Amino acid sequence: MTFYQLAQNRYSERFFSPKEIEEEKLRKILEVGRLAPTACNAQPQRFYLINKGTEAYEKLKKVTPFHYNAPLVILVAYDLRSVWTNPADHYYQNYNSGEQDATIAATSMMFEAEEEGIHTIWVRGFDSKSVVDIFHLPNHIVPVMMLGLGYPNERSKANPWHFQRMPISQFVKEI
Ligand SMILES: Cc1cc2nc3c(=O)[nH]c(=O)nc-3n(C[C@H](O)[C@H](O)[C@H](O)COP(=O)(O)O)c2cc1C
């Protein structure tokens, strides 16, 4: 399958089968996250694995309703001690690249999962402070998003929003 086909086929999964993700597939997904480009190659992205059936997963349920019982959720974060900063940016105060770096890694993992036949859901519906507190993350770790992963179950289907994309002219402008 081409990348173009992968991008066309992907949709947010909200109906997961309990089937676990094979170790080898997970290794490849995480490897793609490791290889993702980062500003100045600072590599601040961090991946916390939250497996269904663990104490951590019970904590996860307390901080977001959007776990959809995915067998694995990866909390993607960045380490403030490793980010590239740009004090010369006059638009963003105290700019750092952590969120971009972590998001590129997460996006890469999302598509690698798709290639492996594993569906994903991107989740930002949580309070970062609650996540930091419940998982006892050190204060230099900033949560960015959660990626739920797993195989689809028999009810799997794309949400209607998936089909509501604006025309390309809405996105692309010449300046
Ligand atoms: C930054 C971001 C945050 C999102 N947060 C959530 C979330 O908390 N819960 C959820 O069910 N879906 C979440 N989504 C999924 C979007 O609702 C979904 O991508 C969008 O409706 C388009 O549908 P599609 O992914 O099926 O194409 C999020 C997606 C992005 C990119």
Short mmCIF file of C-alpha atoms and ligand atoms in Angstrom, two decimals:
data_model
loop_
_atom_site.label_atom_id
_atom_site.label_comp_id
_atom_site.label_asym_id
_atom_site.label_seq_id
_atom_site.Cartn_x
_atom_site.Cartn_y
_atom_site.Cartn_z
CA MET A 1 0.00 0.00 0.00
CA THR A 2 1.30 3.47 -0.82
CA PHE A 3 1.49 6.22 1.78
CA TYR A 4 -1.23 8.05 -0.16
CA GLN A 5 -3.55 5.04 0.22
CA LEU A 6 -2.70 4.76 3.92
CA ALA A 7 -3.61 8.40 4.43
CA GLN A 8 -6.86 7.92 2.54
CA ASN A 9 -7.82 4.77 4.47
CA ARG A 10 -6.99 5.94 8.00
CA TYR A 11 -9.79 7.00 10.29
CA SER A 12 -10.03 7.49 14.03
CA GLU A 13 -10.83 4.15 15.66
CA ARG A 14 -13.29 4.11 18.54
CA PHE A 15 -14.21 0.41 18.48
CA PHE A 16 -11.25 -1.70 19.53
CA SER A 17 -10.95 -5.46 19.73
CA PRO A 18 -9.27 -6.75 22.92
CA LYS A 19 -6.62 -8.49 20.77
CA GLU A 20 -3.15 -7.44 21.91
CA ILE A 21 -0.63 -5.83 19.59
CA GLU A 22 2.20 -8.17 18.66
CA GLU A 23 5.58 -7.31 20.19
CA GLU A 24 7.29 -7.02 16.81
CA LYS A 25 4.67 -4.62 15.45
CA LEU A 26 4.88 -2.48 18.57
CA ARG A 27 8.65 -2.42 18.29
CA LYS A 28 8.38 -1.07 14.73
CA ILE A 29 5.83 1.56 15.71
CA LEU A 30 8.04 2.84 18.53
CA GLU A 31 11.10 2.72 16.30
CA VAL A 32 9.39 5.02 13.82
CA GLY A 33 8.70 7.41 16.69
CA ARG A 34 12.36 7.26 17.63
CA LEU A 35 13.47 8.04 14.07
CA ALA A 36 11.19 11.06 13.67
CA PRO A 37 12.89 14.37 12.90
CA THR A 38 13.27 16.84 15.77
CA ALA A 39 14.48 20.43 15.95
CA CYS A 40 18.29 20.51 16.16
CA ASN A 41 18.05 16.73 16.56
CA ALA A 42 17.33 17.35 20.25
CA GLN A 43 15.01 14.29 20.45
CA PRO A 44 12.77 15.37 23.32
CA GLN A 45 9.91 12.98 22.46
CA ARG A 46 9.03 10.46 25.17
CA PHE A 47 6.61 7.53 24.96
CA TYR A 48 4.86 6.09 28.00
CA LEU A 49 3.14 2.76 27.40
CA ILE A 50 -0.18 2.15 29.13
CA ASN A 51 -1.39 -1.42 28.66
CA LYS A 52 -4.95 -2.53 29.26
CA GLY A 53 -5.36 -4.55 32.43
CA THR A 54 -2.69 -2.65 34.34
CA GLU A 55 -2.93 -0.26 37.26
CA ALA A 56 -1.75 2.49 34.90
CA TYR A 57 -4.73 1.83 32.63
CA GLU A 58 -7.11 2.26 35.57
CA LYS A 59 -5.45 5.60 36.24
CA LEU A 60 -5.83 6.50 32.56
CA LYS A 61 -9.58 5.94 32.80
CA LYS A 62 -9.71 8.54 35.56
CA VAL A 63 -8.09 11.24 33.41
CA THR A 64 -9.82 10.71 30.07
CA PRO A 65 -13.06 9.16 28.85
CA PHE A 66 -11.46 8.78 25.40
CA HIS A 67 -9.52 5.55 25.95
CA TYR A 68 -12.16 3.52 24.06
CA ASN A 69 -10.74 0.39 25.74
CA ALA A 70 -7.83 0.36 23.32
CA PRO A 71 -5.47 -2.47 24.36
CA LEU A 72 -2.57 -0.03 24.34
CA VAL A 73 -2.40 3.72 24.83
CA ILE A 74 0.85 5.57 24.25
CA LEU A 75 1.14 8.81 26.17
CA VAL A 76 3.36 11.00 24.01
CA ALA A 77 5.19 13.73 25.85
CA TYR A 78 8.36 15.77 25.60
CA ASP A 79 11.23 16.46 27.92
CA LEU A 80 11.64 20.17 28.54
CA ARG A 81 15.32 19.63 29.27
CA SER A 82 15.92 18.53 25.65
CA VAL A 83 13.82 20.93 23.61
CA TRP A 84 15.10 23.44 21.10
CA THR A 85 14.16 26.97 22.12
CA ASN A 86 13.91 30.12 20.06
CA PRO A 87 14.12 33.28 22.16
CA ALA A 88 14.29 35.33 18.92
CA ASP A 89 10.68 34.50 18.01
CA HIS A 90 8.64 37.66 18.50
CA TYR A 91 5.28 36.01 17.92
CA TYR A 92 5.47 33.07 20.32
CA GLN A 93 6.92 34.01 23.68
CA ASN A 94 9.43 31.47 25.05
CA TYR A 95 8.97 29.27 22.02
CA ASN A 96 10.14 25.68 22.25
CA SER A 97 9.78 22.91 19.68
CA GLY A 98 8.66 20.16 22.08
CA GLU A 99 5.04 19.99 20.96
CA GLN A 100 6.04 19.89 17.28
CA ASP A 101 8.71 17.24 17.89
CA ALA A 102 6.33 15.04 19.89
CA THR A 103 3.54 15.51 17.35
CA ILE A 104 5.72 14.49 14.41
CA ALA A 105 6.73 11.35 16.33
CA ALA A 106 3.09 10.61 17.20
CA THR A 107 1.93 11.14 13.61
CA SER A 108 4.68 8.87 12.32
CA MET A 109 3.65 6.16 14.79
CA MET A 110 0.01 6.58 13.80
CA PHE A 111 0.77 5.86 10.15
CA GLU A 112 3.21 3.05 10.91
CA ALA A 113 0.47 1.42 12.99
CA GLU A 114 -1.95 1.84 10.09
CA GLU A 115 0.52 0.10 7.80
CA GLU A 116 0.66 -2.79 10.28
CA GLY A 117 -3.14 -3.11 10.20
CA ILE A 118 -3.46 -1.52 13.62
CA HIS A 119 -5.97 1.29 14.05
CA THR A 120 -5.45 4.38 16.19
CA ILE A 121 -7.25 7.20 17.92
CA TRP A 122 -5.56 10.53 18.60
CA VAL A 123 -6.62 11.87 21.98
CA ARG A 124 -6.15 15.32 23.48
CA GLY A 125 -9.24 15.31 25.65
CA PHE A 126 -7.47 15.37 28.98
CA ASP A 127 -6.18 17.82 31.54
CA SER A 128 -2.38 17.81 31.42
CA LYS A 129 -2.02 18.55 35.12
CA SER A 130 -4.20 15.58 36.05
CA VAL A 131 -2.08 13.35 33.78
CA VAL A 132 1.18 14.60 35.30
CA ASP A 133 -0.20 14.12 38.81
CA ILE A 134 -1.76 10.68 38.39
CA PHE A 135 1.29 9.17 36.65
CA HIS A 136 3.77 11.04 38.88
CA LEU A 137 5.59 12.47 35.88
CA PRO A 138 8.60 14.63 36.70
CA ASN A 139 8.02 18.35 36.17
CA HIS A 140 10.27 18.47 33.09
CA ILE A 141 7.90 16.10 31.22
CA VAL A 142 5.06 17.75 29.29
CA PRO A 143 2.19 15.56 28.05
CA VAL A 144 1.18 16.28 24.46
CA MET A 145 -1.31 13.64 23.36
CA MET A 146 -2.35 10.02 23.75
CA LEU A 147 -2.43 7.51 20.92
CA GLY A 148 -4.84 4.64 21.43
CA LEU A 149 -3.86 1.60 19.39
CA GLY A 150 -5.40 -1.75 18.59
CA TYR A 151 -7.22 -3.88 16.09
CA PRO A 152 -10.72 -2.86 15.05
CA ASN A 153 -13.69 -4.85 16.32
CA GLU A 154 -16.82 -5.80 14.33
CA ARG A 155 -18.47 -2.42 15.07
CA SER A 156 -15.52 -0.48 13.70
CA LYS A 157 -16.43 2.38 11.42
CA ALA A 158 -15.42 5.96 10.72
CA ASN A 159 -17.25 8.71 12.59
CA PRO A 160 -19.33 11.02 10.28
CA TRP A 161 -16.78 13.80 10.92
CA HIS A 162 -14.24 11.74 9.03
CA PHE A 163 -16.14 12.39 5.79
CA GLN A 164 -16.53 16.12 6.36
CA ARG A 165 -13.32 17.54 4.96
CA MET A 166 -13.26 21.04 3.52
CA PRO A 167 -12.20 21.55 -0.09
CA ILE A 168 -8.49 21.97 -0.83
CA SER A 169 -9.05 25.66 -1.73
CA GLN A 170 -9.90 26.29 1.92
CA PHE A 171 -6.44 25.12 3.00
CA VAL A 172 -4.10 26.33 0.26
CA LYS A 173 -3.49 29.99 -0.45
CA GLU A 174 -0.86 31.79 -2.42
CA ILE A 175 0.67 34.69 -0.54
C1 LIG B 1 -5.29 17.22 18.11
C2 LIG B 1 -6.39 16.19 18.08
C3 LIG B 1 -7.10 15.91 19.23
C4 LIG B 1 -8.09 14.93 19.22
N1 LIG B 1 -8.69 14.58 20.42
C5 LIG B 1 -9.65 13.63 20.42
C6 LIG B 1 -10.24 13.22 21.65
O1 LIG B 1 -9.88 13.67 22.73
N2 LIG B 1 -11.23 12.29 21.59
C7 LIG B 1 -11.64 11.72 20.41
O2 LIG B 1 -12.55 10.87 20.43
N3 LIG B 1 -11.07 12.08 19.24
C8 LIG B 1 -10.08 13.01 19.21
N4 LIG B 1 -9.47 13.35 18.03
C9 LIG B 1 -9.91 12.72 16.76
C10 LIG B 1 -10.65 13.73 15.85
O3 LIG B 1 -11.95 13.94 16.35
C11 LIG B 1 -10.68 13.17 14.42
O4 LIG B 1 -9.36 13.07 13.94
C12 LIG B 1 -11.47 14.06 13.46
O5 LIG B 1 -12.84 14.11 13.84
C13 LIG B 1 -11.40 13.55 12.01
O6 LIG B 1 -11.84 12.21 11.94
P1 LIG B 1 -10.88 11.05 11.39
O7 LIG B 1 -9.64 11.02 12.24
O8 LIG B 1 -11.68 9.79 11.54
O9 LIG B 1 -10.56 11.37 9.96
C14 LIG B 1 -8.43 14.28 18.02
C15 LIG B 1 -7.70 14.55 16.85
C16 LIG B 1 -6.68 15.47 16.89
C17 LIG B 1 -5.86 15.70 15.64
#
